[in-house]
Short mmCIF file of C-alpha atoms and ligand atoms in Angstrom, two decimals:
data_model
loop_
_atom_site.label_atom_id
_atom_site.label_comp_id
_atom_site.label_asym_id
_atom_site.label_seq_id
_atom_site.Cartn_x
_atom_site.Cartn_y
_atom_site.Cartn_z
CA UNK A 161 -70.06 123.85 -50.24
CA UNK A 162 -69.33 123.48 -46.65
CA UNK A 163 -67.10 126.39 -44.64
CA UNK A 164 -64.41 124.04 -44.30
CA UNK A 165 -64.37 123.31 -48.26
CA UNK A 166 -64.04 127.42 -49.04
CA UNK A 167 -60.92 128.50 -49.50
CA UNK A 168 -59.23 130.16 -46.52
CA UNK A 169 -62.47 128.73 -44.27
CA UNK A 170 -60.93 127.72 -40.84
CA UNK A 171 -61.71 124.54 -38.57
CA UNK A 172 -61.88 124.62 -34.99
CA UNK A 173 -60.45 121.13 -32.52
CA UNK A 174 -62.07 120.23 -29.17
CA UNK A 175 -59.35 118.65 -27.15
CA UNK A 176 -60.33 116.99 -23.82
CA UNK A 177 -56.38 116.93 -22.08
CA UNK A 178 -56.97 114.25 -18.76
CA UNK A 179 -54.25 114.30 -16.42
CA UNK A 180 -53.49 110.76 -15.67
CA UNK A 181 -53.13 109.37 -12.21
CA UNK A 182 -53.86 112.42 -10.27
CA UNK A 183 -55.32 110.62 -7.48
CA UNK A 184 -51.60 109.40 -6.94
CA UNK A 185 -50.51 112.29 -6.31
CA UNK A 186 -53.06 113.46 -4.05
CA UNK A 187 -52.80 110.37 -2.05
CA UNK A 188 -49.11 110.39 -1.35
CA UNK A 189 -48.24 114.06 -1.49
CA UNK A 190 -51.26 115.74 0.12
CA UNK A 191 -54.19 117.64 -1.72
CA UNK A 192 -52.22 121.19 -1.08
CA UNK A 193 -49.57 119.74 -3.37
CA UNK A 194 -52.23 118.47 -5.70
CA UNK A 195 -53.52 121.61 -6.11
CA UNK A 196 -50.17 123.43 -6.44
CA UNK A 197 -49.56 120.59 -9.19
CA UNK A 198 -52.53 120.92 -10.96
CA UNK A 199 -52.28 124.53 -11.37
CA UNK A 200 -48.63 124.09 -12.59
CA UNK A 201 -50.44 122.01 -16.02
CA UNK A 202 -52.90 124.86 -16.04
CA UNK A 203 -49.84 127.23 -16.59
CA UNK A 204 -48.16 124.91 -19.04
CA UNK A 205 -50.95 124.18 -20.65
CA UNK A 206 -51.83 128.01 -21.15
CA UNK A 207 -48.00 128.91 -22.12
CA UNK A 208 -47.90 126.39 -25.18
CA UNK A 209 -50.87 126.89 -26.63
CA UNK A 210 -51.61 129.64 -28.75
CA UNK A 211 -53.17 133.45 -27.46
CA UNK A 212 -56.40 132.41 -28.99
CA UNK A 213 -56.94 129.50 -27.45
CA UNK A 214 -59.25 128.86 -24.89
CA UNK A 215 -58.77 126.61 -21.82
CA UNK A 216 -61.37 125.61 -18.97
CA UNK A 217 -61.23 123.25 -16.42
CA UNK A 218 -64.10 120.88 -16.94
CA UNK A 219 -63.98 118.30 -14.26
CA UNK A 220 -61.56 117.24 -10.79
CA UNK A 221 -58.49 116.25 -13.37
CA UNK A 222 -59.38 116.89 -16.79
CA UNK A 223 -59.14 120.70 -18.44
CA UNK A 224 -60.94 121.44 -21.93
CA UNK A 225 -58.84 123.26 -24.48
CA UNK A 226 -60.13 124.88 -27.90
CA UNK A 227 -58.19 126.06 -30.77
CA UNK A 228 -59.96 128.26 -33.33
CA UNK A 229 -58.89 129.36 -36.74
CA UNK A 230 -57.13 126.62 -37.65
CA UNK A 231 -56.47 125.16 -41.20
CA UNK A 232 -56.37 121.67 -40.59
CA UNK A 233 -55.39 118.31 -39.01
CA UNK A 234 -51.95 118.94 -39.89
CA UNK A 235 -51.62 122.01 -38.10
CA UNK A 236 -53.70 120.99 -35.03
CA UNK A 237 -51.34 118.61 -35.18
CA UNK A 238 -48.30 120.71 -34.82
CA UNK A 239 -50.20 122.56 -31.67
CA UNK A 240 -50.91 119.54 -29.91
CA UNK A 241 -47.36 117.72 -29.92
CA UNK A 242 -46.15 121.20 -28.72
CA UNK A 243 -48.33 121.44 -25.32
CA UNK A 244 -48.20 117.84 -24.98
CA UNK A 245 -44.95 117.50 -25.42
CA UNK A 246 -44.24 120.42 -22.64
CA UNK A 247 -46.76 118.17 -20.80
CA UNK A 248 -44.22 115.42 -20.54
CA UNK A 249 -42.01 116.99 -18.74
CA UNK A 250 -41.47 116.95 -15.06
CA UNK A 251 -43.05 119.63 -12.78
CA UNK A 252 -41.60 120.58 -9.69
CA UNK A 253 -43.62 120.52 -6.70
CA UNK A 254 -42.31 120.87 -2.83
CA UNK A 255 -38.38 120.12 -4.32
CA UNK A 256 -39.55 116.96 -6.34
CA UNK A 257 -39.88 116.17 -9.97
CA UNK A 258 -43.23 114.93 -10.76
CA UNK A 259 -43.52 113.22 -14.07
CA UNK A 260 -47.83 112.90 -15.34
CA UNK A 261 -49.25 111.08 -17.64
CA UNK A 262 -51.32 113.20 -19.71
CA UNK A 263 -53.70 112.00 -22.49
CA UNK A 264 -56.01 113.81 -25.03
CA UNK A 265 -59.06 113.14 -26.83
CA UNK A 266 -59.42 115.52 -30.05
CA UNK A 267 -62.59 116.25 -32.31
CA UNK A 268 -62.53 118.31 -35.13
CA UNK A 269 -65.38 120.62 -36.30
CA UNK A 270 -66.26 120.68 -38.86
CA UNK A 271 -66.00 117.18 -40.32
CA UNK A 272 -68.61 114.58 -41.14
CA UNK A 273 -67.85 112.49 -38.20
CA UNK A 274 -67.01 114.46 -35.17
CA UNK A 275 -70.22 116.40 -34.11
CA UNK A 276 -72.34 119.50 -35.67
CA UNK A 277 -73.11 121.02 -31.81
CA UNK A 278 -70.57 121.63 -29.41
CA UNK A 279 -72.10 118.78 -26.84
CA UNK A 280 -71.70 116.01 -29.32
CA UNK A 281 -67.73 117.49 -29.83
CA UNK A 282 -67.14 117.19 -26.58
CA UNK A 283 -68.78 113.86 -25.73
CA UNK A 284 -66.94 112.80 -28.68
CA UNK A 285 -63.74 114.05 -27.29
CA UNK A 286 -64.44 112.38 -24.03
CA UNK A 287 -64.87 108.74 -25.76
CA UNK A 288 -61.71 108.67 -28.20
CA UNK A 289 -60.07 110.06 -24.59
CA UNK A 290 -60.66 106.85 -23.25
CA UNK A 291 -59.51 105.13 -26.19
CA UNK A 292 -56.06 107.04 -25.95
CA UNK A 293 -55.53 105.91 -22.36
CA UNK A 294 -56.06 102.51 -23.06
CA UNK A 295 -53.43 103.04 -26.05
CA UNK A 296 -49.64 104.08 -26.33
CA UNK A 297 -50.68 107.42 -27.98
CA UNK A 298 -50.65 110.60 -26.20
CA UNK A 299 -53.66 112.12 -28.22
CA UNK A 300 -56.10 110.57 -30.21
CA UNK A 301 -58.44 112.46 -33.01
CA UNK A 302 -62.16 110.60 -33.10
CA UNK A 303 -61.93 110.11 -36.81
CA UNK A 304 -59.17 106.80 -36.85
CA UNK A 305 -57.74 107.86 -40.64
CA UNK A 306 -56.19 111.17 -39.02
CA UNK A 307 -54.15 109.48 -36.39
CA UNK A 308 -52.84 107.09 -38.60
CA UNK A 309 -51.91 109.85 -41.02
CA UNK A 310 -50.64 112.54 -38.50
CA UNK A 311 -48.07 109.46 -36.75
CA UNK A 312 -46.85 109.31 -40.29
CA UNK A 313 -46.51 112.49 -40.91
CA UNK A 314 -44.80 113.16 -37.80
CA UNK A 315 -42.30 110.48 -37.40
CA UNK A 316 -41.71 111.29 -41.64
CA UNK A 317 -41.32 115.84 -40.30
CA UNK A 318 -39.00 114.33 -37.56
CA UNK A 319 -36.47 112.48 -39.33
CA UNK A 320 -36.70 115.17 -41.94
CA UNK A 321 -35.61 117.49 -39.79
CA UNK A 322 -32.45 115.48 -38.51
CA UNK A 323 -31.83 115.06 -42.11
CA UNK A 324 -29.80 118.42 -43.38
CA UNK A 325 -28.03 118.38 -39.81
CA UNK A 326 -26.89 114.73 -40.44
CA UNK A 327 -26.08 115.21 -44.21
CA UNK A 328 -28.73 112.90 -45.76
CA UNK A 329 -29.84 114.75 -48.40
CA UNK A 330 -27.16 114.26 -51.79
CA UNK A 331 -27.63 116.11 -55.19
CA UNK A 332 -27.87 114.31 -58.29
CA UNK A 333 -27.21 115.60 -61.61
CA UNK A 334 -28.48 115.19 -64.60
CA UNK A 335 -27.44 115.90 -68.02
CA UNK A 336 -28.57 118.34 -70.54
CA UNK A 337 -27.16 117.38 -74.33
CA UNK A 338 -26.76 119.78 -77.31
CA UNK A 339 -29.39 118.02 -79.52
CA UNK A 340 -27.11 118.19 -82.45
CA UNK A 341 -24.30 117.11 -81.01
CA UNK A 342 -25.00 114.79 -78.05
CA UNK A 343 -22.42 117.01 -76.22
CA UNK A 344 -23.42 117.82 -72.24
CA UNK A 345 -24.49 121.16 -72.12
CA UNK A 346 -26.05 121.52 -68.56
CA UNK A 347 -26.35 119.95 -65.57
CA UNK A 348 -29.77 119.56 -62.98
CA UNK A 349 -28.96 119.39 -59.86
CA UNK A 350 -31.94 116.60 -58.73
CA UNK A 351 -32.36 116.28 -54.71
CA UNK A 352 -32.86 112.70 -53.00
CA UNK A 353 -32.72 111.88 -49.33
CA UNK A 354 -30.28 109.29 -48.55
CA UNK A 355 -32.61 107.63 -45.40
CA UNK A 356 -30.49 105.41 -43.31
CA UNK A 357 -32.74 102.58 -42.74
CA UNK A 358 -34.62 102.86 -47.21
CA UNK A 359 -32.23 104.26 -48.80
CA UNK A 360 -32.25 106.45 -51.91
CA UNK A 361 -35.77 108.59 -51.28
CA UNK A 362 -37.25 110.48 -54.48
CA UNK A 363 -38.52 113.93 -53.99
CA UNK A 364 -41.98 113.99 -54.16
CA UNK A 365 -42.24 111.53 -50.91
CA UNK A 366 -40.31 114.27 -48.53
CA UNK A 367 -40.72 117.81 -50.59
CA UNK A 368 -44.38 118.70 -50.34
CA UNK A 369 -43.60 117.86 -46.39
CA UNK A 370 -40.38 120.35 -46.94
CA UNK A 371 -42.74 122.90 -48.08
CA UNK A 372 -45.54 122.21 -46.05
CA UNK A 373 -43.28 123.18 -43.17
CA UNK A 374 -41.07 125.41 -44.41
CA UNK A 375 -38.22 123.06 -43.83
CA UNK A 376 -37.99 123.61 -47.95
CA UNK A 377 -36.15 127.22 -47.49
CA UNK A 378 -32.64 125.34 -45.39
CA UNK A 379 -33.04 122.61 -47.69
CA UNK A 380 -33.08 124.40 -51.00
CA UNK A 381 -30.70 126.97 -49.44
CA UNK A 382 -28.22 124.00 -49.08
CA UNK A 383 -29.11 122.72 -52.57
CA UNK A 384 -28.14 125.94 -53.73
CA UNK A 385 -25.05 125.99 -52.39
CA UNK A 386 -23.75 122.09 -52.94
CA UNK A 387 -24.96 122.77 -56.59
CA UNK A 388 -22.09 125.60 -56.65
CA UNK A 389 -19.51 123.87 -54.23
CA UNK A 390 -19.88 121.00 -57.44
CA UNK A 391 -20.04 123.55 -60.15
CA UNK A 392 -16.19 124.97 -58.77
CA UNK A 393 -15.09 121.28 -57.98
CA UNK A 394 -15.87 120.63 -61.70
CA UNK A 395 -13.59 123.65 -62.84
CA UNK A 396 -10.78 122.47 -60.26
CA UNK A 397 -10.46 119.43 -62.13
CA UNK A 398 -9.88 121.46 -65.37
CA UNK A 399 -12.60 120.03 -67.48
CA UNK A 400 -14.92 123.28 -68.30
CA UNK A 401 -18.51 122.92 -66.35
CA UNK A 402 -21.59 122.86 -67.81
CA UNK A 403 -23.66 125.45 -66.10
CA UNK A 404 -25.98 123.67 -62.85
CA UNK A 405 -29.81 124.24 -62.80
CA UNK A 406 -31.29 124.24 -59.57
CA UNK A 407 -34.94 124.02 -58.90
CA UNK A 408 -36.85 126.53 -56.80
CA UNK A 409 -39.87 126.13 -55.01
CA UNK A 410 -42.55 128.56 -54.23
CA UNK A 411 -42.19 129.41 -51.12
CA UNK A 412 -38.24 130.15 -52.09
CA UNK A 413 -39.67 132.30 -54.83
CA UNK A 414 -41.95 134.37 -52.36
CA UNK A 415 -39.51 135.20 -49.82
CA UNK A 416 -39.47 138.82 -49.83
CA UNK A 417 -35.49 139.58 -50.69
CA UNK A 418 -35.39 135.81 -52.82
CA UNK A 419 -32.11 137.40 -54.67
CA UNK A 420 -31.35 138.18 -51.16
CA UNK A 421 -32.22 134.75 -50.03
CA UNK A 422 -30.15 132.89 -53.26
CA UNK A 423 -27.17 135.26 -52.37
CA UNK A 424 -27.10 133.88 -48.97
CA UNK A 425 -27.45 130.44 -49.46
CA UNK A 426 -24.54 130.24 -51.92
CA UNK A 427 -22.58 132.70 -49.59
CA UNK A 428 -18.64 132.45 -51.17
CA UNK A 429 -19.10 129.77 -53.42
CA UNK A 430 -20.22 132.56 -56.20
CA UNK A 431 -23.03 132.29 -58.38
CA UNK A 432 -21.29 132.18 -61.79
CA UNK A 433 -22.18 128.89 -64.05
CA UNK A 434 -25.67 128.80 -61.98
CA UNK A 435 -29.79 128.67 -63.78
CA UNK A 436 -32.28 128.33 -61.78
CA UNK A 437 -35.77 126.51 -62.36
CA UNK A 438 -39.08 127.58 -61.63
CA UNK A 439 -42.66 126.55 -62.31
CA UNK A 440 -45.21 128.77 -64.32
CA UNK A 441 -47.38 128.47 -61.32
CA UNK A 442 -45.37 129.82 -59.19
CA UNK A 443 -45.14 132.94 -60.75
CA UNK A 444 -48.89 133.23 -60.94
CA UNK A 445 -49.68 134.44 -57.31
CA UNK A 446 -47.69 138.31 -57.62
CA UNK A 447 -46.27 138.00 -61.28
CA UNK A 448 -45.04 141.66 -60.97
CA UNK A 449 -42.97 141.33 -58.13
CA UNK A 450 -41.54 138.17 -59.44
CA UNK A 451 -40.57 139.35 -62.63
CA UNK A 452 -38.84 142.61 -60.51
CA UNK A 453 -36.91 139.52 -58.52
CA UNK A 454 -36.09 137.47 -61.54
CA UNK A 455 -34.65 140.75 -63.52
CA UNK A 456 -32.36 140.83 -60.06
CA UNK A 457 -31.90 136.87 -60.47
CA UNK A 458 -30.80 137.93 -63.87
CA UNK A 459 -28.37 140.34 -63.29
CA UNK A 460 -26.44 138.02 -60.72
CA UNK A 461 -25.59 136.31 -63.75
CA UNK A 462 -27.97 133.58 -62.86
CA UNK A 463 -30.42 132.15 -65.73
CA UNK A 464 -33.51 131.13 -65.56
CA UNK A 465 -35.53 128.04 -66.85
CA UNK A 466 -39.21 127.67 -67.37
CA UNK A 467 -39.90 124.10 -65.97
CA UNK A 468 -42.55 121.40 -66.94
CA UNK A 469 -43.48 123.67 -69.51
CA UNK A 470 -47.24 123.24 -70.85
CA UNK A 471 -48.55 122.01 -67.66
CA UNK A 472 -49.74 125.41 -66.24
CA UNK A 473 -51.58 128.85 -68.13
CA UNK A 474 -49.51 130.59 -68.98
CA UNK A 475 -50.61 133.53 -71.88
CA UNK A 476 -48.15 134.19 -74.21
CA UNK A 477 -47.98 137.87 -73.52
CA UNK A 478 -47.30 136.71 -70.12
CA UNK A 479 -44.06 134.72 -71.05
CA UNK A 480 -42.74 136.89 -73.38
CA UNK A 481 -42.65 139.50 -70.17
CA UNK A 482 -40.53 136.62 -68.09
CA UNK A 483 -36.95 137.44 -67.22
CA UNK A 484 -36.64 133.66 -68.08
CA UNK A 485 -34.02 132.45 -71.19
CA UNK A 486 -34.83 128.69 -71.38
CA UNK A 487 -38.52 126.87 -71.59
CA UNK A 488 -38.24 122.78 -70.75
CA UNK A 489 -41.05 121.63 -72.46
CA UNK A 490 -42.68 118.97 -69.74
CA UNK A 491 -42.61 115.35 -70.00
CA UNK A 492 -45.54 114.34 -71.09
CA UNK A 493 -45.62 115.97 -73.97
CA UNK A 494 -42.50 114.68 -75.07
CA UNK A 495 -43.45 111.04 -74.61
CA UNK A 496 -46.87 111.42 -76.67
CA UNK A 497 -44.66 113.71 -79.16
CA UNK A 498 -44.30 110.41 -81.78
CA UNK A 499 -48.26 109.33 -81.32
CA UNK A 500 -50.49 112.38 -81.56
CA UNK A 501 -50.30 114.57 -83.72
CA UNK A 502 -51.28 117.28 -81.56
CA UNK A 503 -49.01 116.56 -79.04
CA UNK A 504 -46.46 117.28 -82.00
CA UNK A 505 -48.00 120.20 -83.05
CA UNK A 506 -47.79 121.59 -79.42
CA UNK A 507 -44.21 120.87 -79.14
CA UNK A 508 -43.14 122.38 -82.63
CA UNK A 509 -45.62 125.64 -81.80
CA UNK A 510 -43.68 125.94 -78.73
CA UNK A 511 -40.16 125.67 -80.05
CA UNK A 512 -41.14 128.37 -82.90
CA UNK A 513 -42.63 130.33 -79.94
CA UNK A 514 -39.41 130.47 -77.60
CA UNK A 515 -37.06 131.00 -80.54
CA UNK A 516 -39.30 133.76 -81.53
CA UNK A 517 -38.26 134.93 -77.93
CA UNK A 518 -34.81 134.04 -78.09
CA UNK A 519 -34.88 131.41 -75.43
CA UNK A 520 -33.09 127.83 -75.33
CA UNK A 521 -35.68 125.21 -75.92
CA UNK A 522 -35.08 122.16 -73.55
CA UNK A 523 -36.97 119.08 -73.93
CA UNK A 524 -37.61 116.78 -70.75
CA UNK A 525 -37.93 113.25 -70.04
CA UNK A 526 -36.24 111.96 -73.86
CA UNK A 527 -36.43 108.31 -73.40
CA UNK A 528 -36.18 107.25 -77.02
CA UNK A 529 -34.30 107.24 -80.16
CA UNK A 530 -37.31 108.03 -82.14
CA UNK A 531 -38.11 111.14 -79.50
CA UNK A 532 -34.78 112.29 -79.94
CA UNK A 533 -34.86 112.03 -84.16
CA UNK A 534 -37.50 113.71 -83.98
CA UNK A 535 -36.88 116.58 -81.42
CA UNK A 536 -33.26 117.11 -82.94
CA UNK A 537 -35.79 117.60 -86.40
CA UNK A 538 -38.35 120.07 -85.12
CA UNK A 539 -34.92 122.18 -83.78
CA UNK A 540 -35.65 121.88 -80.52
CA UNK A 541 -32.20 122.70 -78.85
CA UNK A 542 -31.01 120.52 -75.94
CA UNK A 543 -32.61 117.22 -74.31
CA UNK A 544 -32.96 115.78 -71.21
CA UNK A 545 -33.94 111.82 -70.38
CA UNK A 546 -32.87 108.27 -69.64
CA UNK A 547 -31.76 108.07 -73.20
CA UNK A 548 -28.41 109.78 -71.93
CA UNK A 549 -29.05 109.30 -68.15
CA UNK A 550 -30.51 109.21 -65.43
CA UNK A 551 -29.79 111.70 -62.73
CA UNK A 552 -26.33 110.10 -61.17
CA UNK A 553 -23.78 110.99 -58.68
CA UNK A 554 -21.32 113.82 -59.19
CA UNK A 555 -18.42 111.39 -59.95
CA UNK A 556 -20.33 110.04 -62.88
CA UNK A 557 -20.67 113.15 -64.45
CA UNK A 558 -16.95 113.47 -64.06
CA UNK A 559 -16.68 110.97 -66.08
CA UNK A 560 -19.01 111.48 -68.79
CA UNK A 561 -17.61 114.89 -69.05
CA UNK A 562 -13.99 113.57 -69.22
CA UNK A 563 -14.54 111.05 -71.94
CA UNK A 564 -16.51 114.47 -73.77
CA UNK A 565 -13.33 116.22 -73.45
CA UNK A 566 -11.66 113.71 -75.22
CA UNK A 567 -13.51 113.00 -78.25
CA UNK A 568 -12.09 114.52 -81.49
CA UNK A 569 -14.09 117.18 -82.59
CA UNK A 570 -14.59 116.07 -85.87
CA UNK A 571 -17.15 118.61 -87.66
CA UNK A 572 -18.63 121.49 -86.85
CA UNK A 573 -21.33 123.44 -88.61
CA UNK A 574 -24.36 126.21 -87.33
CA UNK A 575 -27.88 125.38 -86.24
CA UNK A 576 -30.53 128.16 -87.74
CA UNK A 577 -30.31 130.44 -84.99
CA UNK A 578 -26.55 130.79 -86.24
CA UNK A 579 -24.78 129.22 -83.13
CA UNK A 580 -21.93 127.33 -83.43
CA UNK A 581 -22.47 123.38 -82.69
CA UNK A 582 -20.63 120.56 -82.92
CA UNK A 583 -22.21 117.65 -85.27
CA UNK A 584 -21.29 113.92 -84.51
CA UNK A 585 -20.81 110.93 -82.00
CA UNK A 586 -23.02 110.62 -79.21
CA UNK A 587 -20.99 111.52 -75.71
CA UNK A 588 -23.40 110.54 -73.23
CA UNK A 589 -24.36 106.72 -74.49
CA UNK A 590 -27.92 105.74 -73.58
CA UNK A 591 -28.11 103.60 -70.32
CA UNK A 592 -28.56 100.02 -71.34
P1 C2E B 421 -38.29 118.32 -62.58
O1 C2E B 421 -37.53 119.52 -62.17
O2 C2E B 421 -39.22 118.47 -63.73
O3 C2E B 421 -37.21 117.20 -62.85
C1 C2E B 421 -37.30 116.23 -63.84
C2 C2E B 421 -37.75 114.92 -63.29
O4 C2E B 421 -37.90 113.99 -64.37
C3 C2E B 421 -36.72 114.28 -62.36
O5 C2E B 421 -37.42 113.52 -61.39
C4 C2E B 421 -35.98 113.33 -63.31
O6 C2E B 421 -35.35 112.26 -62.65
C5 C2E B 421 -37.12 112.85 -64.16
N1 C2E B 421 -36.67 112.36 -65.45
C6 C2E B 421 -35.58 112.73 -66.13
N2 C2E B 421 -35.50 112.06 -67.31
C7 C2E B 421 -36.57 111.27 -67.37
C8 C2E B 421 -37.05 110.33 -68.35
O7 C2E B 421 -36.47 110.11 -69.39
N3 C2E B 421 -38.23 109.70 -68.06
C9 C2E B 421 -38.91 109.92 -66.91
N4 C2E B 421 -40.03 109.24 -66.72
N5 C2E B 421 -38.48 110.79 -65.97
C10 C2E B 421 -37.33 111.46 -66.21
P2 C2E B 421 -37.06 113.57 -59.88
O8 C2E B 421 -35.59 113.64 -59.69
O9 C2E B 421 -37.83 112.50 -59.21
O10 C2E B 421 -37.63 114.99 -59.45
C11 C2E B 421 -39.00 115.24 -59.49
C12 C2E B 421 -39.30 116.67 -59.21
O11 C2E B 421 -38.92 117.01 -57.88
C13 C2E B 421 -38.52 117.64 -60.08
O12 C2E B 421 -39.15 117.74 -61.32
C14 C2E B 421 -38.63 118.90 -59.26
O13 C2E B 421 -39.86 119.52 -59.48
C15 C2E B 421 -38.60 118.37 -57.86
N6 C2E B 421 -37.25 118.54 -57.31
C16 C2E B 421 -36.14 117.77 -57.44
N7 C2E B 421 -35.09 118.30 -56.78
C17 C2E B 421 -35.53 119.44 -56.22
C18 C2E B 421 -34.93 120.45 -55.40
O14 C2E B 421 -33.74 120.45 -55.10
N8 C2E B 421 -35.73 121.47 -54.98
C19 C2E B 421 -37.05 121.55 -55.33
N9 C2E B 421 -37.77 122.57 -54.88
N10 C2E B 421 -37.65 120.64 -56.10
C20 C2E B 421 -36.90 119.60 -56.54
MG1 MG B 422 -36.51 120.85 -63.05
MG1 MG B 423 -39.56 119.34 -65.26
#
């Protein structure tokens, strides 16, 4: 295994910055205001990059900059459009603003392309340097499948970023039916980014970027709170609201005050009617401190939900520690549920299992009648899928909940773990 490969190994990035077009500027302003300019990038150079970086002049108009300890492309990335960015902008010399054009060559070490010995990063440096100033880019790394990825990245961090201000992002909602009665029981609240030029965005193309840069804690802070704003607009209307689960990334999880953090991000709009959903690996890291925040979670009023259930390790003693009243057995066991017959057995074991616990089994991703038979048979409680619906717009689940509300309740009976449900039609029709 290389360093790079080990866990918590760091990279280092040679970065050969070339001030364009000096000669210019020595020609028509003088060398003393050359000099005074070229100091002036020195500076700006120095103040945007980080403590630990090191920066040399290596030749008339072209400084060398290296930046240890870093974790990857991404994040020498993030250092570079930071000092070239300051880079762009005017300096003043003798009561002018002088506007350069700098350029940068970057290698990476270490990679299999780039260079084992610091000559060959360098001289690498130097030659994609002089590929950048023959192209529109500002920087260039030497290995071509990193630029390409870090413009996309980027331009894709960039718009996110302009997205919460400019009210792009919408919550869906999805509904959660009593198995034996078809009746909505619970909402998800379901994030997509509404991108003016695509459209509709689903959330794994823009929330591993949300998390990656931390973006994830404004965004799920304003999830939070919409989820609630829609949870009270649903009781203003009079028709009583299923409770709204809200899903919660790690890096939510592992701020230090999270209750704090939920409590915040709702602010007024009150946390009653709200369940949160988290991932078993996200408990995994400091499952002590979790459960200590989840007990808090819990006494907010605020349930919680064991999502994509299966898919992680979970012991049992482990989740029968977990502040958590609901397990949503994952997908993909659902849709192999009516072909294997371990698949099955899982699924049955694990209904037994969180009734044992007392907890609200929710099955996810029910896209069939013959799923749903056979879920409703093995007792597992509640169901989510595209059998009812897909995750839809707030005003559909007005709707839906509306035409609920006025269905005779015809017969009502008790499930074996003595709660009352309602048996009959249906409510939420399957989408055609
Ligand atoms: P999840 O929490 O497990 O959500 C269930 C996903 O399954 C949703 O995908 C939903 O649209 C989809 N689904 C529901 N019924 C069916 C079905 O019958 N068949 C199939 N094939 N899929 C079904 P979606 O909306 O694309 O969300 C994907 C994941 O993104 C979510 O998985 C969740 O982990 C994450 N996510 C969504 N919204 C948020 C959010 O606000 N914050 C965070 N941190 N993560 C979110
Ligand atoms: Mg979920
Ligand atoms: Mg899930």
């Amino acid at each position: 295994m290389t360093d790079a490969a080990r866990p918590g190994a760091t990279k280092l990035a040679v970065v050969v910055v070339d001030v364009r077009g000096f000669h210019v500027v020595n020609d028509n302003l003088g060398r003393h205001t050359g000099d005074t300019l070229l100091r002036l990038v020195a500076q700006r150079l120095r103040a945007n990059a980080r403590a630990s970086d090191t920066l040399g002049r290596i030749g008339g108009d072209q400084f060398g900059l290296i930046l240890t300890d870093v974790a990857n492309e991404t994040q020498i990335g993030h250092i570079l459009e930071k000092i070239f960015g300051a880079l762009a902008e005017p300096f003043p010399v003798n009561g002018e603003q002088v506007r350069l054009s700098v350029k940068g060559g970057v290698t990476v070490f270490p990679t299999a392309t780039d260079g084992a010995s610091a000559d060959a990063l360098l001289t690498n440096a130097e030659a994609v340097l002089k590929k950048a100033k023959a192209s529109p880019e500002t920087y260039l790394f030497y290995a071509p499948h990193i630029n390409a990825a870090n413009a996309n990245r980027l331009a894709l961090e960039n718009k996110l970023r302009r997205a919460l201000d400019e009210r792009q992002f919408v919550l869906h909602y999805q509904p959660k039916v009593e198995s034996q009665t078809g009746r909505i029981v619970g909402l998800e609240g379901l994030l997509r980014w509404n991108e003016p030029e695509q459209g509709l965005i689903p959330p794994y193309r823009f929330i591993p970027l949300l998390e990656e840069t931390g973006m994830i804690l404004d965004v799920g802070g304003w999830v939070l709170r919409q989820a609630m704003t829609d949870f009270q607009k649903l009781q203003a209307s009079g028709l009583p609201p299923p409770r709204i689960a809200v899903n919660v990334s790690a890096m939510q999880m592992r701020q230090k005050d999270f209750p704090g953090y939920v409590a915040a991000a709702i602010g007024d709009a009150g946390t009653s009617g709200l369940d949160i959903e988290i991932t078993e690996s996200v408990l995994m890291d400091d499952i002590e401190r979790h459960i200590r925040a989840l007990r808090q979670i819990g006494n907010m009023g605020i349930g919680v939900a064991l999502d994509d259930f299966g898919t992680g390790y979970s012991s049992l003693s482990y989740i029968a520690r977990l502040p958590a009243n609901t397990l949503k057995i994952d997908q993909s066991f659902v849709a192999d549920m009516t072909t294997s017959s371990e698949k099955l057995a899982i699924v049955s074991a694990v209904i037994s299992l969180g009734h044992a616990l007392d907890m609200t089994i929710v099955a996810e991703g029910v896209e069939t009648e013959e799923q749903s038979k056979l879920l409703k048979l093995i007792k597992c409680d509640e169901m989510q899928g595209y059998l009812f619906s897909k995750p839809v717009p707030l005003d559909q689940i007005e709707v839906m909940l509306a035409n609920q509300g006025a269905v005779p309740r015809t017969s009502e009976s008790s499930d074996s773990r003595g709660t009352s449900m309602r048996r009959g039609h249906r409510l939420v029709r399957p989408l055609s």
